[in-house]
Coordinates of C-alpha atoms and ligand atoms in Angstrom, one line a residue:
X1 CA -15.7 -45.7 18.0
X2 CA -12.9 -47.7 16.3
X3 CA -11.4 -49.8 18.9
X4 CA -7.8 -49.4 17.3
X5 CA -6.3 -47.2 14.5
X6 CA -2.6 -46.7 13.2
X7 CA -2.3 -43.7 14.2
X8 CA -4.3 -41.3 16.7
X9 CA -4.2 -37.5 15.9
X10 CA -4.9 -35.2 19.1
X11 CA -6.4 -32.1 17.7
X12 CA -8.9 -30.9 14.9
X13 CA -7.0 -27.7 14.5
X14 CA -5.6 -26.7 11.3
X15 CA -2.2 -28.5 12.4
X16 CA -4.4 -31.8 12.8
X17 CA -6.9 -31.8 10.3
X18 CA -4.0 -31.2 7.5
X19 CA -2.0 -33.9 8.9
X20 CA -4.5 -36.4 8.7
X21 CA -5.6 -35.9 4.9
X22 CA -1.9 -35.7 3.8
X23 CA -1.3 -39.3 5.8
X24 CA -4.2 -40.5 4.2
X25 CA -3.0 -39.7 0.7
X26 CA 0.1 -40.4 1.0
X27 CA -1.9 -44.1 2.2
X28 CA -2.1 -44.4 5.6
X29 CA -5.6 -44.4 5.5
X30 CA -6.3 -46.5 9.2
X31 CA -6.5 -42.8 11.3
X32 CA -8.3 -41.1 13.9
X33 CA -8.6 -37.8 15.0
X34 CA -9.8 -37.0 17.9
X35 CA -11.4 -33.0 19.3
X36 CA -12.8 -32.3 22.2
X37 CA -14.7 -29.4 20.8
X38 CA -15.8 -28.6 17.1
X39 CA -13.3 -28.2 14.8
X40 CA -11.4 -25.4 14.9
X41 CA -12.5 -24.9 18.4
X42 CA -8.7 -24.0 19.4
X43 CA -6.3 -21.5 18.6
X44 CA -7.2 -22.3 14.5
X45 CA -11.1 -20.8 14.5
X46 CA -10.0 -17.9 17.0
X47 CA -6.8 -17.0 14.8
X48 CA -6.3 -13.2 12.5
X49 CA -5.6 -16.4 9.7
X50 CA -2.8 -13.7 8.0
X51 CA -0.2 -15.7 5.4
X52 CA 3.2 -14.5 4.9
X53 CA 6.3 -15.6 3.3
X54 CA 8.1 -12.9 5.0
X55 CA 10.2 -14.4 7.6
X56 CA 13.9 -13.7 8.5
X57 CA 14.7 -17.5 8.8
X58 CA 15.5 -19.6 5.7
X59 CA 14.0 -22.2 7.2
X60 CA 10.6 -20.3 7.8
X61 CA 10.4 -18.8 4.8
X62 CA 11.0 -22.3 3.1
X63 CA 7.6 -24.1 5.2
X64 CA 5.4 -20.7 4.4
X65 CA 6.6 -20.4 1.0
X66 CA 5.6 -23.7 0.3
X67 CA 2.1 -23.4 2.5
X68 CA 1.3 -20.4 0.3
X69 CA 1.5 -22.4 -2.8
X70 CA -0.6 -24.6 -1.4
X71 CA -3.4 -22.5 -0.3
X72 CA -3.6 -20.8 -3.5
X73 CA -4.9 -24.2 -4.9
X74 CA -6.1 -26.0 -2.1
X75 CA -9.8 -25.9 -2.8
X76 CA -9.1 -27.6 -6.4
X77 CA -6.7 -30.0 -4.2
X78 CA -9.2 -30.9 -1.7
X79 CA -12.2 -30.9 -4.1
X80 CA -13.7 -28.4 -1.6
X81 CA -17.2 -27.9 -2.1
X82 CA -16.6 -23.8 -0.5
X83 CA -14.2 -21.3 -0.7
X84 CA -10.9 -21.2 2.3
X85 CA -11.3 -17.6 0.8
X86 CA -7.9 -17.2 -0.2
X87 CA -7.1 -13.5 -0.8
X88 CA -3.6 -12.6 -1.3
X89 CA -3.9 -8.4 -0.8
X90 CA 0.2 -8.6 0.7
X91 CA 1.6 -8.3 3.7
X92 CA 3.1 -4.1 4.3
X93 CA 5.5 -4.5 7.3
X94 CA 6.0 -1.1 8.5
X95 CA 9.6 -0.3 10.1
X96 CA 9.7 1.9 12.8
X97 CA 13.3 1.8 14.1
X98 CA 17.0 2.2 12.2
X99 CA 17.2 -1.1 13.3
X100 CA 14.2 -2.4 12.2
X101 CA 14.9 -1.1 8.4
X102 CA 18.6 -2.9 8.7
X103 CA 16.3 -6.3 10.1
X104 CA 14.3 -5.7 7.0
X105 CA 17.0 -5.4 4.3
X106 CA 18.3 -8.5 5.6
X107 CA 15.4 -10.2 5.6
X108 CA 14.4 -9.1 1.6
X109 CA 17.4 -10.3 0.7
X110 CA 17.4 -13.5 2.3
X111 CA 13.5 -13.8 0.9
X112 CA 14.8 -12.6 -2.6
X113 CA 17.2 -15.3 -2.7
X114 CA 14.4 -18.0 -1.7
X115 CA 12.3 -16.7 -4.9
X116 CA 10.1 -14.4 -2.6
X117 CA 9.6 -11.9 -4.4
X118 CA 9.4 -9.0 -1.3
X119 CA 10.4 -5.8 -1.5
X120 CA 11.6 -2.7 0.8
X121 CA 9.5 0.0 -0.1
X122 CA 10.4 3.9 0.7
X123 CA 7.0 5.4 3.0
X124 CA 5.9 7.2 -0.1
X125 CA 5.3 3.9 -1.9
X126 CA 3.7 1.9 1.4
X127 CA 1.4 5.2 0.7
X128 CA 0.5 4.2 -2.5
X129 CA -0.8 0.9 -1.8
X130 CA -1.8 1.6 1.5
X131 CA -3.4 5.4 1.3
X132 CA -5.1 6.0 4.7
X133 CA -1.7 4.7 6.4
X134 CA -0.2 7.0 9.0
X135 CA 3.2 7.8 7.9
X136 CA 4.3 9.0 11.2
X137 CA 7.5 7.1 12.6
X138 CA 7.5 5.2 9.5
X139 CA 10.8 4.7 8.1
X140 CA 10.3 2.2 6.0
X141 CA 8.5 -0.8 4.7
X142 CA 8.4 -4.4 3.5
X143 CA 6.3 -5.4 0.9
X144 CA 5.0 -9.3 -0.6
X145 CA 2.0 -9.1 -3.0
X146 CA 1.6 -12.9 -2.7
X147 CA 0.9 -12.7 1.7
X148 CA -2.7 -12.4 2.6
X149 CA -5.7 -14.2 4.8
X150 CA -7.7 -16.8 4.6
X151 CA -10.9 -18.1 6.1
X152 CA -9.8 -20.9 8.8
X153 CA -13.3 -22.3 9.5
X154 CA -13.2 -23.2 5.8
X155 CA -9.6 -24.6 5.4
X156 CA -10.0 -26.7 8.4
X157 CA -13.1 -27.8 7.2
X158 CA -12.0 -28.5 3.1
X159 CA -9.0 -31.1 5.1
X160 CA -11.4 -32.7 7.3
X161 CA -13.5 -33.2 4.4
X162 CA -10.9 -34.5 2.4
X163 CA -9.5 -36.9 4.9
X164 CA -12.8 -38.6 5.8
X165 CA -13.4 -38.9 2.2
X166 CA -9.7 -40.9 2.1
X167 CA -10.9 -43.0 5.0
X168 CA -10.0 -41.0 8.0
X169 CA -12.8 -41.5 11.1
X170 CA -12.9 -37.8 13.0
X171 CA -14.8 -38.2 16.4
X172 CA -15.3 -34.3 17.6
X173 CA -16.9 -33.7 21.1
X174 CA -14.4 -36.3 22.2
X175 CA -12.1 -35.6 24.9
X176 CA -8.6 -37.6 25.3
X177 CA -8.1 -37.7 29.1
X178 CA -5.1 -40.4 29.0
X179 CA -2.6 -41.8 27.4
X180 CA -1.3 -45.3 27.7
X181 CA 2.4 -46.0 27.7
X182 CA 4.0 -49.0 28.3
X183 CA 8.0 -49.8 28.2
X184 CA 8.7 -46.8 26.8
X185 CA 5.8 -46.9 24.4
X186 CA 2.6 -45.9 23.0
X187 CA 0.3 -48.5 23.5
X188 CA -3.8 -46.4 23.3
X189 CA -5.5 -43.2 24.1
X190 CA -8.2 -42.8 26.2
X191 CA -11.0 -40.9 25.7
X192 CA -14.4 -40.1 27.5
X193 CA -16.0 -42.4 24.7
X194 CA -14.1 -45.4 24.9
X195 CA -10.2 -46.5 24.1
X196 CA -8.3 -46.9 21.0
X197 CA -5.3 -49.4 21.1
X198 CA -2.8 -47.3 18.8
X199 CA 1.2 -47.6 19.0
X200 CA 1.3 -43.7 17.2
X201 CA -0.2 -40.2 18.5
X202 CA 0.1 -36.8 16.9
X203 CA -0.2 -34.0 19.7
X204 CA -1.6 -31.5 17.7
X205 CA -3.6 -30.1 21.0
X206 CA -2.2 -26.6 20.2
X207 CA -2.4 -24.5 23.7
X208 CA -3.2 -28.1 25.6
X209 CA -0.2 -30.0 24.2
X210 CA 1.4 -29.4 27.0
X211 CA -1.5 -31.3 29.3
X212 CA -1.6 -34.1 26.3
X213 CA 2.3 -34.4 26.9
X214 CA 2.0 -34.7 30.4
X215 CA -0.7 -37.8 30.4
X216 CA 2.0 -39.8 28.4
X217 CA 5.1 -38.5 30.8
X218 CA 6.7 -36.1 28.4
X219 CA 7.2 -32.6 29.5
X220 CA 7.2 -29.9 26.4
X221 CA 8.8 -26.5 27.2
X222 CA 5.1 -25.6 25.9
X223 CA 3.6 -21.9 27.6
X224 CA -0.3 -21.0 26.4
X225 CA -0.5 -17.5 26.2
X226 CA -4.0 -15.3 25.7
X227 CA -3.6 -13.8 22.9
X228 CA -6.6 -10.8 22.0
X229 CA -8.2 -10.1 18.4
X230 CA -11.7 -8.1 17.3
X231 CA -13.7 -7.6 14.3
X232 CA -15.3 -4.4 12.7
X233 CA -18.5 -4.1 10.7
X234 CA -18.1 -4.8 7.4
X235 CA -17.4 -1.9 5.2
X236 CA -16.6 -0.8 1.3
X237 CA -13.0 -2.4 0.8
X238 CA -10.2 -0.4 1.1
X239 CA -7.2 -1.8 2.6
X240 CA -5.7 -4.9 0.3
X241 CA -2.9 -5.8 2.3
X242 CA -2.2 -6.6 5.9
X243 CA -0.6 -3.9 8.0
X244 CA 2.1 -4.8 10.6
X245 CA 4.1 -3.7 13.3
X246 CA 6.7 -5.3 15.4
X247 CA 8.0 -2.9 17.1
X248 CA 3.6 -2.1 17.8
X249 CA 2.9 -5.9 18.2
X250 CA 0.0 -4.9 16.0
X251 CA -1.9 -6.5 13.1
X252 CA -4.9 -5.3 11.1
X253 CA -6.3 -6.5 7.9
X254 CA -9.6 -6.2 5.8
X255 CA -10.9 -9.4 5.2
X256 CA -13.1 -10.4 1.6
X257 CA -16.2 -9.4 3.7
X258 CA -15.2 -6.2 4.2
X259 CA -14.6 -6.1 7.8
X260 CA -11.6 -5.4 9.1
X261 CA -9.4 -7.8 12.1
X262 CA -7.2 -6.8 14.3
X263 CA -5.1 -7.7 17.2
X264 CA -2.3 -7.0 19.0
X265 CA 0.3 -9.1 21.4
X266 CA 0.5 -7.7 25.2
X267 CA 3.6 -7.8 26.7
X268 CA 2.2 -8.2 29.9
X269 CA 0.2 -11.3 29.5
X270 CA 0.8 -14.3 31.9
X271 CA 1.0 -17.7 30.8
X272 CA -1.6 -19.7 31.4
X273 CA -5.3 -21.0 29.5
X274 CA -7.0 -18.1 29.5
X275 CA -9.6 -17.4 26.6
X276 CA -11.3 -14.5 27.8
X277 CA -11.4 -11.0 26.5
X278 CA -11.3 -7.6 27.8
X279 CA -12.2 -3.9 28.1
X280 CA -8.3 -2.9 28.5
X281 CA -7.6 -5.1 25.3
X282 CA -10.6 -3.4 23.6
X283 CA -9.6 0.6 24.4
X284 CA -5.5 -0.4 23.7
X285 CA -6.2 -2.2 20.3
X286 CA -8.1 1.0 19.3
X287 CA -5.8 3.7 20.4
X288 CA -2.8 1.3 18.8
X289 CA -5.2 0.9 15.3
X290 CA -6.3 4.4 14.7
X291 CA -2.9 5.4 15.1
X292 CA -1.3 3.8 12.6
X293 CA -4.6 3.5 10.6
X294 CA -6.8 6.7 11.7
X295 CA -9.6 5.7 9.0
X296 CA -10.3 2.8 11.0
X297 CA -11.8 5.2 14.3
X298 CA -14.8 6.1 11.9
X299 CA -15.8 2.3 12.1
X300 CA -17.5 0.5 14.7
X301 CA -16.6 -2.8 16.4
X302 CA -18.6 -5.8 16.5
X303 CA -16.7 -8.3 18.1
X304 CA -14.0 -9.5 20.0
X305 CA -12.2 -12.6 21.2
X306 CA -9.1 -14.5 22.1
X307 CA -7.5 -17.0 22.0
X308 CA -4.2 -18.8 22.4
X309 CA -0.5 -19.0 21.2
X310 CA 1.6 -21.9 22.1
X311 CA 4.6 -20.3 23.0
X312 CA 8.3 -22.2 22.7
X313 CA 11.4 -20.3 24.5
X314 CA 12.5 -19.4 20.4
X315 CA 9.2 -18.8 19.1
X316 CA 9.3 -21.7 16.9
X317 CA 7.8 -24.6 16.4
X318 CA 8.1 -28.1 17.6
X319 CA 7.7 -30.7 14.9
X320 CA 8.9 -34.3 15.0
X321 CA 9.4 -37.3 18.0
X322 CA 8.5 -36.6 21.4
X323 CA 11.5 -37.5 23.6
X324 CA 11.5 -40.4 26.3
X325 CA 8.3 -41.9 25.3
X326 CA 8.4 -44.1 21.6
X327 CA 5.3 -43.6 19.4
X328 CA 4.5 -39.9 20.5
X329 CA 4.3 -37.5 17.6
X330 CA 4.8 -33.5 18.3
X331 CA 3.8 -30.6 15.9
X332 CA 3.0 -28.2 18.7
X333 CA 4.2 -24.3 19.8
X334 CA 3.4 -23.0 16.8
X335 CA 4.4 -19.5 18.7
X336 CA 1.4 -17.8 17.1
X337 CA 1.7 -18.1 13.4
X338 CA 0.8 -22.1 13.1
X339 CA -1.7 -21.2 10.6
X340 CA -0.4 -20.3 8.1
X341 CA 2.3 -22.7 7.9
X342 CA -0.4 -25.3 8.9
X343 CA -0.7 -26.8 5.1
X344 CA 3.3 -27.6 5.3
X345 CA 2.4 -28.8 9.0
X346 CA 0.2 -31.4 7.4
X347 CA 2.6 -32.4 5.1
X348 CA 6.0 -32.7 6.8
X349 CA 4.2 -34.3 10.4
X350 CA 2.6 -37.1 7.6
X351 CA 6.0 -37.9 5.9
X352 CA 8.0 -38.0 9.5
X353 CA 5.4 -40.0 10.9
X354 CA 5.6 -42.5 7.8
X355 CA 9.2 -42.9 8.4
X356 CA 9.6 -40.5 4.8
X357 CA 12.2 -38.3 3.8
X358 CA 10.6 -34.8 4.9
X359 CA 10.3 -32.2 2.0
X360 CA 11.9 -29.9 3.7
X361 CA 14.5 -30.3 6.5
X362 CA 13.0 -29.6 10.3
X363 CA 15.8 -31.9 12.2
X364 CA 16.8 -28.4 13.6
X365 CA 13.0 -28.0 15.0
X366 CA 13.2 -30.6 16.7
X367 CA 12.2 -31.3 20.7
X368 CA 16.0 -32.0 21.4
X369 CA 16.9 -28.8 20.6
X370 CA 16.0 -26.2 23.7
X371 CA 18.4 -28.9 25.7
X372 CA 21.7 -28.9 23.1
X373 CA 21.0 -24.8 23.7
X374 CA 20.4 -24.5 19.7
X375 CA 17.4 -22.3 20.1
X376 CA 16.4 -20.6 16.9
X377 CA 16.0 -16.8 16.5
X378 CA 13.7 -15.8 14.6
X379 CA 13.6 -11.8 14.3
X380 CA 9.8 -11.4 12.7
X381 CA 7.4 -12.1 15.0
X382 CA 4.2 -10.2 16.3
Ligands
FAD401 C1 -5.6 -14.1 18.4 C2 -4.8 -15.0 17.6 C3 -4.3 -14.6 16.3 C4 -3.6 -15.4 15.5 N1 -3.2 -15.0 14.3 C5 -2.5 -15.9 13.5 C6 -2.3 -15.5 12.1 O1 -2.6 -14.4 11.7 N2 -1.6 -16.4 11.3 C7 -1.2 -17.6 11.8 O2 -0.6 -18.3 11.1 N3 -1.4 -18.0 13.1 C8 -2.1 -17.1 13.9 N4 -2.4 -17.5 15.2 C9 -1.9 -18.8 15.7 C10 -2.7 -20.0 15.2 O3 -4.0 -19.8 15.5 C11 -2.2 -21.3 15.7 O4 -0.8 -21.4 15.7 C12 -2.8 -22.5 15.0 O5 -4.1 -22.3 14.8 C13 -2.5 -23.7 15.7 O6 -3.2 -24.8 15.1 P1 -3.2 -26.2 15.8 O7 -4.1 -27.1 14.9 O8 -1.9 -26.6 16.1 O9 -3.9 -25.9 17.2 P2 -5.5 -25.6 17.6 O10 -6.2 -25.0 16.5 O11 -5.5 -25.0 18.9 O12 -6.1 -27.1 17.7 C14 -5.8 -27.9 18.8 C15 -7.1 -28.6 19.1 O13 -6.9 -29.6 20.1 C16 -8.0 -29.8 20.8 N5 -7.7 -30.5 22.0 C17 -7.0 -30.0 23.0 N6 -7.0 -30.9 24.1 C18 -7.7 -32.0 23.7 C19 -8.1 -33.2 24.3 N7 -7.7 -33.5 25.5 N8 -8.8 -34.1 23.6 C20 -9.3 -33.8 22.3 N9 -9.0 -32.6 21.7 C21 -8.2 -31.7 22.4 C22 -8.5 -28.4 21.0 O14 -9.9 -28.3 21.3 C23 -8.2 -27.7 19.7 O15 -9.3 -27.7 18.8 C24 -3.2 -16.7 16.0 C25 -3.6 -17.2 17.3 C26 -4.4 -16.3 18.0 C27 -4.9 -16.8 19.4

């Protein structure tokens, strides 16, 4: 193990691995990352991987605007030797309230004005792209042909691959249990392995950021919350896009390999680092599913898991200096859609950390905020 490094990334998640490569190349090639598991053993490898511009935030649909584009070419970007499986069948919102349908206009038009090109769609329409969709209690839909799913084993893995190819040393199985601080500042991790003398650390520890905080005295208003998913058998493709509820708290989507994933967010679920799954989770994703999809109850599960959202008090994320402690990086609470904005992750945490101008302004998502009381609202969120 290096005995020093510019900077130390916590996490091999999608959030860490991308930041890594994108320091490298932009030439900050003396990094380590360090993961306690494989990676992807977090939130990243347990996630539904769905990509969608639609947000009802400028600033959110900015950071997964510009993550789309970059997943539609990142395996010619990373010179990946697989596929990050990159299908982009849409996103079909469904709207189940007056309310919701108002939330939606606004948000196409705000989208529309960004150069997303979504759409509200009458039920008849969603019906025509989506065939075997229930229209009961539909009112309404959104539409973007360019959302989809990708495969986050793979994308993980084609930015790892990248970065060690820039330079980058990745030590998985390696657990950071401390973090050294002195007057004010970063000085080394520790790790089961050995120490790394180091004056800048990404947390990128997605539902441990919190714990990674802690060790260096920082306390993020970070929750973990279990969040449930499952896989079907693999069958003849017929669902392009993925289907979505708020108001249900449901997703469901066919993946390339035919099967389809599906989860749903429960209102009831405490806090707390929980990954295991459930029969209740397993009878209420089913009744919710083959409601709105009632093809889906002629297909059999295979699988199911969970996993964990970093929740913030607003949902969003936390990306720039921690406060209190000099040398401590944050792009944590990802609130349960870090994945796909995970390419712009890499990108903006590289240029703050390199004292850069970010690409795109995230002063307002900063850790300051949640104690100035500027929390950000964002409406669309499962
Ligand atoms: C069921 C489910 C469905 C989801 N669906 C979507 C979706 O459709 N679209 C989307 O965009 N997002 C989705 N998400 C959210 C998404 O998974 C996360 O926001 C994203 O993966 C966060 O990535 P990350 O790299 O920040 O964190 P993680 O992937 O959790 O990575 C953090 C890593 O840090 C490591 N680590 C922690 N502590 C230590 C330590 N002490 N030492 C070393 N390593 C450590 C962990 O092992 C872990 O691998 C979903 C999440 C879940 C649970």
């Amino acid at each position: 193990m290096k005995s020093s490094a510019e900077v130390v990334i916590i996490g091999g998640g999608i959030s860490g691995c991308a930041t890594a490569y994108n320091l490298a190349r932009m030439g900050c090639k003396d990094v380590v990352l360090i993961e306690k598991g494989h990676l992807a053993s977090g939130s990243t490898g347990r996630c539904g991987a769905g990509v969608r511009s639609q947000w009802g935030l400028e600033m959110n649909c900015k950071i997964a605007k510009a993550s789309c584009e970059i997943l539609e070419n990142l395996n010619e970007i990373l010179e990946y030797d697989g596929d990050i499986e990159f299908k982009q069948g849409g996103y079909l919102l469904l709207a189940t309230t007056e309310a919701e349908v108002e939330q939606f206009k606004k948000n196409v038009q705000l989208q529309n004005s960004l150069g997303i090109e979504s759409r509200l769609i009458s039920v008849e329409e969603a019906l025509e792209i989506v065939p075997h969709l229930n229209p009961e209690g539909i009112l309404a839909c959104a539409f973007h042909q360019k959302d989809g799913h990708a495969n986050p084993f793979h994308t993980t893995q084609a930015y790892a691959d990248a970065a060690r190819r820039l330079g980058v040393e990745i030590y998985t199985y390696t657990e950071v249990t401390g973090i050294r601080v002195k007057k004010g500042r970063i000085v080394g991790v520790i790790t089961d392995k050995g120490e790394i003398a180091t004056n800048k650390v990404l947390n990128a520890a997605g539902g441990w950021a919190k714990k990674i905080g802690e060790m260096a005295g920082v306390d993020l208003p970070l929750k973990p919350e279990r969040h449930q998913i499952l896989v079907t058998e693999p069958v003849e493709p017929i669902q392009g896009p993925m289907v979505m509820s708020f108001s249900l708290n449901i997703y469901c989507q066919q993946t390339p390999h035919g099967s389809f994933i599906m989860g749903y967010g429960d209102p009831n679920e405490k806090p707390g680092i929980n990954q295991t799954s459930t029969w209740d989770f397993l009878i209420e994703m089913s009744r919710k599913a083959t409601q709105i999809l009632p093809i889906l109850s002629n297909i059999r599960v295979v699988r199911q898991w969970a996993g964990l959202y970093t929740m913030t008090p607003d949902a969003a994320p936390i990306y720039g200096s921690a406060e209190g402690v000099e040398g401590m990086y944050l792009a944590v609470g990802f609130s349960g859609h870090g994945f796909m904005v995970g390419p712009m992750t890499g990108v903006l945490m590289a240029e703050y950390i390199l004292g850069k101008e970010t690409s795109l302004p995230i002063d307002k998502l900063d850790m300051g905020r949640f104690k100035r009381g500027e929390l950000i609202q964002e409406p669309s969120v499962v």
